[in-house]
mmCIF file of C-alpha atoms in Angstrom:
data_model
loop_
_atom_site.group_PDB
_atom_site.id
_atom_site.type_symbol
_atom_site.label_atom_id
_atom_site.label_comp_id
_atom_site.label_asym_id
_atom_site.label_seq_id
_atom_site.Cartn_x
_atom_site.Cartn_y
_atom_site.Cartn_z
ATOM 1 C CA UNK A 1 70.971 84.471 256.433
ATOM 2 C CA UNK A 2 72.937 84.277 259.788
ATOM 3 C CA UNK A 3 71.634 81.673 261.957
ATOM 4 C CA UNK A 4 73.834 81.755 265.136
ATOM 5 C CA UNK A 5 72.322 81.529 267.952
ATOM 6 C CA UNK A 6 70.903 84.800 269.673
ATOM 7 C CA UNK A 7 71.934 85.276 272.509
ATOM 8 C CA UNK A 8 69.300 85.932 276.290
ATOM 9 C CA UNK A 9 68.066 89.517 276.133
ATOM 10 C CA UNK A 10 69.603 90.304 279.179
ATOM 11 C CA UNK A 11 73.235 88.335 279.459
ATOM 12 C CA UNK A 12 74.662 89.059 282.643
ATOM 13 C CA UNK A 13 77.739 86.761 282.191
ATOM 14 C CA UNK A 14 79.355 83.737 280.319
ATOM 15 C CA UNK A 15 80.581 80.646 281.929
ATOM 16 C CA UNK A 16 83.732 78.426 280.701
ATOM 17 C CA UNK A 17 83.558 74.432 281.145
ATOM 18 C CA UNK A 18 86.446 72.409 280.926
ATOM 19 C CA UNK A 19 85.560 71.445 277.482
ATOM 20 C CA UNK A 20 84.849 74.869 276.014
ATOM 21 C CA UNK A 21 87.528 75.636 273.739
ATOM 22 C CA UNK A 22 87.066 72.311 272.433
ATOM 23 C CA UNK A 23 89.680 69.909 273.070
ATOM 24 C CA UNK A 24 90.396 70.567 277.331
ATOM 25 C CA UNK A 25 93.389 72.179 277.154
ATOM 26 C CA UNK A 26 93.646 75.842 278.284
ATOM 27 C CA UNK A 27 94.325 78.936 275.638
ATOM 28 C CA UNK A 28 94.748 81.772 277.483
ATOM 29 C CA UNK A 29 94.817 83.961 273.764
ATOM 30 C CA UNK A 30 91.068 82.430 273.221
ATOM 31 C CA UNK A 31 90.000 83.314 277.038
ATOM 32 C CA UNK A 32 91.450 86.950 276.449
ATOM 33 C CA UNK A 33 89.695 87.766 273.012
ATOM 34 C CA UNK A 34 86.518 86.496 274.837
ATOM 35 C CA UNK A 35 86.594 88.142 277.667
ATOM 36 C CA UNK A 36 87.804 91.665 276.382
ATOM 37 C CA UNK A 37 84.642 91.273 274.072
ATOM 38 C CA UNK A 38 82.478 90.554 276.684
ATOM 39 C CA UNK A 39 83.599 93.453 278.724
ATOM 40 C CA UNK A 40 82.659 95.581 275.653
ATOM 41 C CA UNK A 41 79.335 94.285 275.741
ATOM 42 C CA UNK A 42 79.155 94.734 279.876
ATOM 43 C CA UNK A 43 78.783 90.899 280.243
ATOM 44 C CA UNK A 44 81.185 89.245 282.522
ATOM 45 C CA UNK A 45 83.137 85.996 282.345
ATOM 46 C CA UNK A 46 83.333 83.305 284.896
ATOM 47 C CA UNK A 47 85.504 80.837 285.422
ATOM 48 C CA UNK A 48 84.813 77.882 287.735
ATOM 49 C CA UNK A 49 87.473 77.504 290.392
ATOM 50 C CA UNK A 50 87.497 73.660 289.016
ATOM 51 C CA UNK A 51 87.351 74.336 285.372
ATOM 52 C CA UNK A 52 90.685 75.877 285.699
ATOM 53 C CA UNK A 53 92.148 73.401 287.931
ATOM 54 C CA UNK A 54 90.869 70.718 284.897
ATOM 55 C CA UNK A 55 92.548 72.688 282.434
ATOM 56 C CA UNK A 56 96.223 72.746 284.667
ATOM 57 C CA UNK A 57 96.055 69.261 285.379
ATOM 58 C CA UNK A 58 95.356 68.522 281.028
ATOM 59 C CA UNK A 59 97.777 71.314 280.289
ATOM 60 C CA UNK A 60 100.662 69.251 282.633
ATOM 61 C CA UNK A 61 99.516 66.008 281.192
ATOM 62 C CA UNK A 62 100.294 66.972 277.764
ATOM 63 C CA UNK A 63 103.827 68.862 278.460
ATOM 64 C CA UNK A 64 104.755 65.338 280.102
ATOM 65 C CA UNK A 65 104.154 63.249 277.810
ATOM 66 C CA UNK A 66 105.352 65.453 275.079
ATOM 67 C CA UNK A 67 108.781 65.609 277.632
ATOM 68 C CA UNK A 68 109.344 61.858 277.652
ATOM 69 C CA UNK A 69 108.257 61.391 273.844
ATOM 70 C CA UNK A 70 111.384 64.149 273.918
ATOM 71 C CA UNK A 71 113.696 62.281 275.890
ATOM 72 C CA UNK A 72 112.842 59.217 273.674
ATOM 73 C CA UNK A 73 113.134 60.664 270.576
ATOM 74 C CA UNK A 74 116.782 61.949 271.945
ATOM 75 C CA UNK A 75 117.713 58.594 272.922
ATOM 76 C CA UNK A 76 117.277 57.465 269.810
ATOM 77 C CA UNK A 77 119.562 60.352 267.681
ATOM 78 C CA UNK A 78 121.904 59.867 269.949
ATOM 79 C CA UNK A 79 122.276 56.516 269.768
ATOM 80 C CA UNK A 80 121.792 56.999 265.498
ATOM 81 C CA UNK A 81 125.099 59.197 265.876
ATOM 82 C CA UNK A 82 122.723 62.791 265.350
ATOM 83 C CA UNK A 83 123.835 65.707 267.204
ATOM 84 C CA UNK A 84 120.633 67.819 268.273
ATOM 85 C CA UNK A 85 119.849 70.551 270.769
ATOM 86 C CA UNK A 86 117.811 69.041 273.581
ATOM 87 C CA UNK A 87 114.463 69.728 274.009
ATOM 88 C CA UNK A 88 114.429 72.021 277.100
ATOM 89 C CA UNK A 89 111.111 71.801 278.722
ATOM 90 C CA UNK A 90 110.194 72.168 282.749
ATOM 91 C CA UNK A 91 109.778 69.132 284.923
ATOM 92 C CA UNK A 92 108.152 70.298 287.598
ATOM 93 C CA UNK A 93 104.026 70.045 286.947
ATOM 94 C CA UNK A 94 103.592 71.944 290.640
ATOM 95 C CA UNK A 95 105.537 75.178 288.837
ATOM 96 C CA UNK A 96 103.479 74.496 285.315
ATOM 97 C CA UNK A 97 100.815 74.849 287.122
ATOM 98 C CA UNK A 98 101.202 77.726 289.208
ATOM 99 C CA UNK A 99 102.365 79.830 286.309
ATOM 100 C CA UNK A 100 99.555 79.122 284.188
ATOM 101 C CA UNK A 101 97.176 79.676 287.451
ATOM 102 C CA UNK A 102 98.409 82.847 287.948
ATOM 103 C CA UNK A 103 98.314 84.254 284.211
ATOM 104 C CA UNK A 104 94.583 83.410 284.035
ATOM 105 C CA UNK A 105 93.660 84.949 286.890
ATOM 106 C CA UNK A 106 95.473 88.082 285.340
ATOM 107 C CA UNK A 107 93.324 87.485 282.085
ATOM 108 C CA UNK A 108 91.398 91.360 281.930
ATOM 109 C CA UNK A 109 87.649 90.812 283.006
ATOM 110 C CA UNK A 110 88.124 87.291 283.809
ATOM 111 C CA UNK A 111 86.233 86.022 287.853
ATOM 112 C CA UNK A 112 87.471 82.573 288.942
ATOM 113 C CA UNK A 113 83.781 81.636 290.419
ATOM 114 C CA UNK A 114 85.897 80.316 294.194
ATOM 115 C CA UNK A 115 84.703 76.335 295.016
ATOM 116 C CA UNK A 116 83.019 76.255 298.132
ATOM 117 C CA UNK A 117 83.280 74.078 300.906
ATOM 118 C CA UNK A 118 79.167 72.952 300.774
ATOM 119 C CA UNK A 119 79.541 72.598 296.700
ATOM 120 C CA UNK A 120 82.449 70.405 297.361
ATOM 121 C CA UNK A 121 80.778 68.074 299.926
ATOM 122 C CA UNK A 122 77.873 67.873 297.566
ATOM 123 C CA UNK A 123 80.094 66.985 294.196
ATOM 124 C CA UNK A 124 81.406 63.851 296.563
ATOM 125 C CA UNK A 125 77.753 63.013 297.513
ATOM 126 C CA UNK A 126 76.855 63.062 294.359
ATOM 127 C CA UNK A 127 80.327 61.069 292.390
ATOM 128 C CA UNK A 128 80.210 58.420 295.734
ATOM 129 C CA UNK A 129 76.298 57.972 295.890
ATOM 130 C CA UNK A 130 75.839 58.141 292.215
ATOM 131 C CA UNK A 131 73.175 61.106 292.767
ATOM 132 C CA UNK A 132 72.243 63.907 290.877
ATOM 133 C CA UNK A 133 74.931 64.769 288.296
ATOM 134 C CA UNK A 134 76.782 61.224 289.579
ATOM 135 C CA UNK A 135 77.415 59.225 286.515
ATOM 136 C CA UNK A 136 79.789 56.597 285.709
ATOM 137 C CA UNK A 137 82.526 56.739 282.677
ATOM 138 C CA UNK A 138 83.658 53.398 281.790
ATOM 139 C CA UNK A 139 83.264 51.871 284.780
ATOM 140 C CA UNK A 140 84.723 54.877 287.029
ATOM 141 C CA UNK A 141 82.758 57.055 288.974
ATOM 142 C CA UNK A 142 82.592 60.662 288.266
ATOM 143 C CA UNK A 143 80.764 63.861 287.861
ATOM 144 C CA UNK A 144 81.891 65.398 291.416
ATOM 145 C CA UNK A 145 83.476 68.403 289.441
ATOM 146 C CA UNK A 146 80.554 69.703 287.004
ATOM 147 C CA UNK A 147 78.389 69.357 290.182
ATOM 148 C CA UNK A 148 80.441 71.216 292.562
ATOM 149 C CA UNK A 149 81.179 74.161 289.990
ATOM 150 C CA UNK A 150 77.703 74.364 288.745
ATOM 151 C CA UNK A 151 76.240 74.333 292.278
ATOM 152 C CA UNK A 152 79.005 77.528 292.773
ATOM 153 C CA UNK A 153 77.968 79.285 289.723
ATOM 154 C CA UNK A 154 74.199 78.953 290.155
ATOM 155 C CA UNK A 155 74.679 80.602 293.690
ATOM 156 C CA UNK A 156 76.503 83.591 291.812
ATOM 157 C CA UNK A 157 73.845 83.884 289.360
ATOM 158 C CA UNK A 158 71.305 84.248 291.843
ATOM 159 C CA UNK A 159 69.779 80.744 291.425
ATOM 160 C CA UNK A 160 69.291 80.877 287.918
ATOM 161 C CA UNK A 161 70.569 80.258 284.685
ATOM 162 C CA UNK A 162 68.635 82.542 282.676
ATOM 163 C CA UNK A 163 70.722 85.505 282.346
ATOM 164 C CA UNK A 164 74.261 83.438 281.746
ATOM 165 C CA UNK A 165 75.423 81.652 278.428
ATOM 166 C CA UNK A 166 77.866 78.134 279.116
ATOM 167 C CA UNK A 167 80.847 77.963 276.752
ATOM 168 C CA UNK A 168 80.205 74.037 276.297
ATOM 169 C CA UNK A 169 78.869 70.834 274.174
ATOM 170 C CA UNK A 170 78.582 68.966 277.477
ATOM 171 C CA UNK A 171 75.561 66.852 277.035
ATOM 172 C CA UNK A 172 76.029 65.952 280.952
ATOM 173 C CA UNK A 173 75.329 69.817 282.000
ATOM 174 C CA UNK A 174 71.302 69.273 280.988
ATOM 175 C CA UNK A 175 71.181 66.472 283.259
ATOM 176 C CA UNK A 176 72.850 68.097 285.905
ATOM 177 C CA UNK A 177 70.703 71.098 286.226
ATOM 178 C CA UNK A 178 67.793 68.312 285.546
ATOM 179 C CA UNK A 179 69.113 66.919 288.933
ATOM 180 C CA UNK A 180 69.749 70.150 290.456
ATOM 181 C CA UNK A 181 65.911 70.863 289.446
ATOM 182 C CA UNK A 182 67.008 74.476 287.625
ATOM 183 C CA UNK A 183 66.903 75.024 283.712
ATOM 184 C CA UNK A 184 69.903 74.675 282.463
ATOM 185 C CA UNK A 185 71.842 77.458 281.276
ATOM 186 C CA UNK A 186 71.557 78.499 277.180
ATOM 187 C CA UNK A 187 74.900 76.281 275.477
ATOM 188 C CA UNK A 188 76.760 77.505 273.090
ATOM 189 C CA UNK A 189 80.586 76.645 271.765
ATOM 190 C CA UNK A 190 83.298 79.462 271.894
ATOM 191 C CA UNK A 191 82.987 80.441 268.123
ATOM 192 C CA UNK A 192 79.052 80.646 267.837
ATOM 193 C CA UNK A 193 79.388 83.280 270.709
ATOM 194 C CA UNK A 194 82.008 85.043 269.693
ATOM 195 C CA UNK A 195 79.646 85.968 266.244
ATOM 196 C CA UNK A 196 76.397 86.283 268.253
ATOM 197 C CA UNK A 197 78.464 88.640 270.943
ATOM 198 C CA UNK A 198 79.864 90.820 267.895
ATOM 199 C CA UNK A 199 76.083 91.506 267.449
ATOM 200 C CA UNK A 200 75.713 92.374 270.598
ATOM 201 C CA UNK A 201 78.609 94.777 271.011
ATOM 202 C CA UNK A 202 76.938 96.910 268.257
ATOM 203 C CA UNK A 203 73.362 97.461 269.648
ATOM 204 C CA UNK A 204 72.741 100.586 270.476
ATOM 205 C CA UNK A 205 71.915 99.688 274.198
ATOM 206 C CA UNK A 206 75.061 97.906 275.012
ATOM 207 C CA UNK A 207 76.780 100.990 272.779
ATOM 208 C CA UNK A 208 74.920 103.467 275.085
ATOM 209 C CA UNK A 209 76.148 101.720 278.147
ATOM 210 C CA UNK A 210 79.674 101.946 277.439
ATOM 211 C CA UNK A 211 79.494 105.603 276.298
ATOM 212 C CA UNK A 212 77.566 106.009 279.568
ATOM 213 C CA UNK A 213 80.182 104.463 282.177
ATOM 214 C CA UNK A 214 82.967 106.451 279.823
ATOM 215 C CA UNK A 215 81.338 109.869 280.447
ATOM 216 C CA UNK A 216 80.630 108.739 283.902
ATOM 217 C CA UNK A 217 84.057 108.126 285.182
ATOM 218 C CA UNK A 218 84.938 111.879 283.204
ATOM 219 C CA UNK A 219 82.094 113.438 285.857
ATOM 220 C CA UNK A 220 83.696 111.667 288.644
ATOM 221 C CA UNK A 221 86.964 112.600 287.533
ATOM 222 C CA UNK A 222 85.702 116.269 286.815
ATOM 223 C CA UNK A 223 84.445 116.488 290.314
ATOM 224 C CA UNK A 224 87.861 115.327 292.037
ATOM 225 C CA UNK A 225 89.687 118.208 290.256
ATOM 226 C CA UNK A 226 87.315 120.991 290.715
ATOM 227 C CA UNK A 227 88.165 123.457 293.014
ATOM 228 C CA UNK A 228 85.261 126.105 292.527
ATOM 229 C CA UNK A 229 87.743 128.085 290.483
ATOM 230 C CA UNK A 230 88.738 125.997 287.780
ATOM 231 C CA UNK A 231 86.613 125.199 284.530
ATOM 232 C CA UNK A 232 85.981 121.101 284.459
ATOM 233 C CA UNK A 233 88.111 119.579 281.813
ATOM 234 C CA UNK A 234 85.545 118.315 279.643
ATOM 235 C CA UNK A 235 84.547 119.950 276.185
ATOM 236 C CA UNK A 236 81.193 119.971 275.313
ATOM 237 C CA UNK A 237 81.742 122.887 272.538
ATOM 238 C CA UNK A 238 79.555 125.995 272.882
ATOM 239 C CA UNK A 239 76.272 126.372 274.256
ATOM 240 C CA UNK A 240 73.039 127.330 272.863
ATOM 241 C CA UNK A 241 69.320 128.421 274.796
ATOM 242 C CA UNK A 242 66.881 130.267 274.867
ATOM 243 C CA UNK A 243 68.543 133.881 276.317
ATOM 244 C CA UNK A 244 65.253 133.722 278.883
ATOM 245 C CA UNK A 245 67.055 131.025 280.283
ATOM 246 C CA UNK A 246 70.533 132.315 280.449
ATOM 247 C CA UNK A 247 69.467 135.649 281.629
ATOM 248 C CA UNK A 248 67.073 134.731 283.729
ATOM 249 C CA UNK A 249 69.124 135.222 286.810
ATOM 250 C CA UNK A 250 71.019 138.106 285.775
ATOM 251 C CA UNK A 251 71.315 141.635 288.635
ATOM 252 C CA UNK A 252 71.504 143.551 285.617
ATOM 253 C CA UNK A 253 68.251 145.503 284.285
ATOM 254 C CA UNK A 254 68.995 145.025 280.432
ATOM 255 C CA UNK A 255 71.972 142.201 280.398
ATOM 256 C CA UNK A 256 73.096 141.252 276.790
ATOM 257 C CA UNK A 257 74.728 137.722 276.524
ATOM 258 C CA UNK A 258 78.624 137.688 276.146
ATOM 259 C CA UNK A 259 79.705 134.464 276.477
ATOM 260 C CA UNK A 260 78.871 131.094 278.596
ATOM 261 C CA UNK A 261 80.961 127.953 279.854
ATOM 262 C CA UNK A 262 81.312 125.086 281.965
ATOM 263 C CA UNK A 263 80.663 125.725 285.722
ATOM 264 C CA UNK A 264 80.231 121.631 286.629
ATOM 265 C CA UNK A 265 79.033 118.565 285.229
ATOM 266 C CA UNK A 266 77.041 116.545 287.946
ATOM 267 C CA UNK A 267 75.987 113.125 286.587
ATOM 268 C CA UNK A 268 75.039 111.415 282.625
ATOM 269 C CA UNK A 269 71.575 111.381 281.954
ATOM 270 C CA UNK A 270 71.331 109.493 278.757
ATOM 271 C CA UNK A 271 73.022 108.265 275.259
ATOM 272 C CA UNK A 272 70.884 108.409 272.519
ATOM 273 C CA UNK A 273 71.222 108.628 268.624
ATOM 274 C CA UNK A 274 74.229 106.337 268.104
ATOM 275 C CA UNK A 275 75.403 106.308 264.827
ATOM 276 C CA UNK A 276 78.255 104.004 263.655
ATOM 277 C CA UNK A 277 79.762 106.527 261.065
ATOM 278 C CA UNK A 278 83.118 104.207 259.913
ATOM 279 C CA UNK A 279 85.779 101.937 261.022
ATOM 280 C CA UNK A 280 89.042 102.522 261.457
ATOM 281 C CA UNK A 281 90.718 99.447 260.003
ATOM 282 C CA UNK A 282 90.104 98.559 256.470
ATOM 283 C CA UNK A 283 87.149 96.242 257.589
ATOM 284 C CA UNK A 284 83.731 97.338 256.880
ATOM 285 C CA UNK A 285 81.501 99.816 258.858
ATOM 286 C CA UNK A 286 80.226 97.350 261.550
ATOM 287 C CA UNK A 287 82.703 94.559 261.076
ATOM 288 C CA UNK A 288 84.952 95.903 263.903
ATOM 289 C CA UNK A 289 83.100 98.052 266.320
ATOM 290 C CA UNK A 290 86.621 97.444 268.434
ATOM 291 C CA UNK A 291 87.640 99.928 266.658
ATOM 292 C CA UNK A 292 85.470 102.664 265.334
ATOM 293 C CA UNK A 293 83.695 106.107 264.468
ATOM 294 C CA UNK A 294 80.593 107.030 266.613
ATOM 295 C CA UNK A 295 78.657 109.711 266.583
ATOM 296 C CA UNK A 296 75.943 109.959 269.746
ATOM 297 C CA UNK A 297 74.570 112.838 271.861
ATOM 298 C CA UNK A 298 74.819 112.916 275.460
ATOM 299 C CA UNK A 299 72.869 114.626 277.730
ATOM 300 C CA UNK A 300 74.574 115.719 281.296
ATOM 301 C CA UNK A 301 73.096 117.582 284.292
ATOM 302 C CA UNK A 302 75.188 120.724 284.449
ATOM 303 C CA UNK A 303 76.008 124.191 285.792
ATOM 304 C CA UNK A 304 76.755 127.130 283.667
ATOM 305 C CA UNK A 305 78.682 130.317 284.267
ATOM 306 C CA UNK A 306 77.351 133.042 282.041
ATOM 307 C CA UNK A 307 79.336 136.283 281.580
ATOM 308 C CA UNK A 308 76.843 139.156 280.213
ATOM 309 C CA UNK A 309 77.072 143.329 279.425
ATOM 310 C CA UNK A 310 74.722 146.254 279.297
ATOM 311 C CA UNK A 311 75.408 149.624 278.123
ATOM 312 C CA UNK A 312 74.444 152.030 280.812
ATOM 313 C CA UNK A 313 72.821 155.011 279.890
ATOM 314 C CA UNK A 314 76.135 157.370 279.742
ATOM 315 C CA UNK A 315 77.044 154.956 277.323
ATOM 316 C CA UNK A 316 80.069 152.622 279.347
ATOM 317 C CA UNK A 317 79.787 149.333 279.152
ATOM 318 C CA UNK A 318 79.068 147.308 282.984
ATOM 319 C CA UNK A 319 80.202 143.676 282.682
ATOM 320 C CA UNK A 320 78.266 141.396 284.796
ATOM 321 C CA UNK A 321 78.333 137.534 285.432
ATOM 322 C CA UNK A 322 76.023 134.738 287.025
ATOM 323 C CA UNK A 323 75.422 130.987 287.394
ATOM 324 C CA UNK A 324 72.681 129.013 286.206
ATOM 325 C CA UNK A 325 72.676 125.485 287.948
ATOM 326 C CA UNK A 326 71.258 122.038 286.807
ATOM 327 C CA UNK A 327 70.019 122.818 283.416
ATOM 328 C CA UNK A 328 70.118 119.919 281.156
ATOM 329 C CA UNK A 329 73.442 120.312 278.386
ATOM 330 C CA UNK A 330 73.112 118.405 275.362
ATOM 331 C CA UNK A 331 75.920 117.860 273.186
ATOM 332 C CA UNK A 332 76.480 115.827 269.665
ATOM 333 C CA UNK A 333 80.114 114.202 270.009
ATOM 334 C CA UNK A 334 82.225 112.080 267.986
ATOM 335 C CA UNK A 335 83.643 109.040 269.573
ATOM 336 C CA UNK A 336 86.724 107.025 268.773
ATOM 337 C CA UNK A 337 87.327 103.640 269.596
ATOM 338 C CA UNK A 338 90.044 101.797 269.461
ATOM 339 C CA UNK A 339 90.431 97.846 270.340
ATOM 340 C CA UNK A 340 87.111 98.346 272.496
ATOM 341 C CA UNK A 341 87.810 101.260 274.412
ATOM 342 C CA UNK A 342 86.856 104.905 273.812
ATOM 343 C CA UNK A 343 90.221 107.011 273.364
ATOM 344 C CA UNK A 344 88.696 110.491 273.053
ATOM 345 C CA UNK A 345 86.091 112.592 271.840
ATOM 346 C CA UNK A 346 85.070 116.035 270.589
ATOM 347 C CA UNK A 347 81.676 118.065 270.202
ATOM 348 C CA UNK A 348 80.388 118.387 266.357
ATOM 349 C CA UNK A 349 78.472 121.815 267.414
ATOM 350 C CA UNK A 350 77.311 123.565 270.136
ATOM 351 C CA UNK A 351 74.962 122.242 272.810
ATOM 352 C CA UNK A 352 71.351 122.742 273.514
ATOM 353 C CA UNK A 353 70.781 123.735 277.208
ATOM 354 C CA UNK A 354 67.322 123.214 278.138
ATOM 355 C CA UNK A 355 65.861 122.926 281.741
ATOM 356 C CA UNK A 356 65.786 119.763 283.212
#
């Protein structure tokens, strides 16, 4: 039976602490698998302007001490006689930092939430008065930090925590939003939401939503290329309807259909019947929706040309031709995915056209 945690029904965004990958040091691999699944599922991830500031200033702690547990450790071959390559590792925390700064903020899908200058006046108040998510460790004031960034990230959230999951075991963060009189935000470590977001990245709504914005940005692209003259590149395989529909706006007295194609696609209107059909990686149907088989149809708002013929009564042949505008197109299309994004597509039949 699984019994991770589920996560809210509607999850705008996840939220790192300091603490959330367990031990406070920064790993950018973890914060990129996370985040690119997130994305998947259309949640965001948030990082606290702090948070990553923590992490440098653990992440430059530990590469100088491990440097002068080096530099000891050399001392003490050399002085044994033991030739060895010195350990070549920087000395400057300033440059640490920066560089590992400036590859998280290039982490895909990943918002550092910016401090603010009236969260940051309130953390002091809080750390100096001993206030609201002011505590004392051992004798040393602190919790300025958690209630700066939490303070930030409530704002962003729109003043609640309902709709945002916090990577973290922080038994402090309850507390806080105690103080800061909102509930606190649903807590989970990184590895219980990675399983409950794989869940999530199969449901058919989140599924529909990312076939959606795909098919979306197509239209838009569509649209930018079209000059009136040119079929849109999008392939949607035949089309189907009642003749009375296709003919309807036909000059000719006795028009026979000959053939019909794209004109323009104007917008998505829905996703429905997803079907996960396989993976392609040796894992099981499901275990990997990264990278996957779908099956779906998708209904667009389109314009058709339609070509027609009548035989006159001399016996020639008149061609003729006509539009027929915002009709409803629905087509049945396979879907690949690969590492979470769709690749390309094609229609398993013709699709229905039926007025909108």
């Amino acid at each position: 039976m699984d019994t991770s945690p589920a996560l809210p029904d509607s999850l705008r965004a996840i939220i790192f602490d300091a603490n959330a990958l367990g031990n406070g040091l920064p790993h950018l691999g973890k914060v990129r698998r996370i985040a690119a699944l997130a994305a998947d599922a259309g949640v965001e991830t948030w990082v606290p302007e702090l948070v990553a500031l923590e992490w440098t200033e653990h992440l430059v702690r530990e590469v100088e001490a491990f440097r002068v547990a080096a530099k000891s450790a050399m001392n003490m071959m050399s002085a044994a006689e033991i030739e060895v390559e010195p350990a070549v590792l920087p000395s400057d925390g300033q440059g640490i930092a920066e560089s590992f700064l400036r590859k998280l903020e290039a982490v895909p899908g990943v918002t550092i939430v910016e401090l603010s200058g009236d969260a940051a006046r309130a953390g002091l108040r809080d750390q100096v008065m001993q206030t609201g998510p002011g505590r004392k460790k051992q004798g040393v004031k602190t919790g300025g930090s958690d209630s700066a960034w939490l303070r930030d990230v409530l704002v962003k959230a729109g003043g609640s925590f309902d709709d945002v999951v916090l990577l973290s075991q922080d038994g402090d963060v309850p507390k806080a939003c105690k103080d800061l009189r909102v509930t606190p935000p649903q807590m989970m470590n990184w590895k219980e939401f990675i399983h409950a977001l794989f869940r999530l990245v199969e449901s058919p709504q989140v599924l529909a939503r990312r076939i959606t914005q795909y098919f979306s940005s197509l239209v838009e692209e569509s649209k930018g290329n079209h000059h009136g003259w040119a079929e849109p590149d999008m392939d949607l395989g035949g089309f189907e309807a009642d003749e009375e529909l296709l003919l309807a706006d036909s000059n000719q007295h006795q028009p026979e259909l000959n053939d019909v194609t794209l004109r323009r696609v104007h917008e998505v209107l829905n996703v429905s019947d997803i079907r996960m059909e396989y993976a392609t990686t040796s894992e099981k149907v499901g275990d990997n929706p990264r990278n996957a088989t779908l099956e779906a149809s998708v209904a667009f708002v389109a314009d058709l040309d339609v070509s027609t013929y009548e035989v006159t009564v001399d016996g020639s042949v008149e061609m003729g031709s006509h539009s027929v505008y915002d009709v409803r197109v629905t087509s049945s299309l396979i879907i690949e995915v690969s590492e979470g994004d769709i690749r390309s597509y094609e229609p398993v039949d013709s699709a229905r056209v039926t007025r909108t």
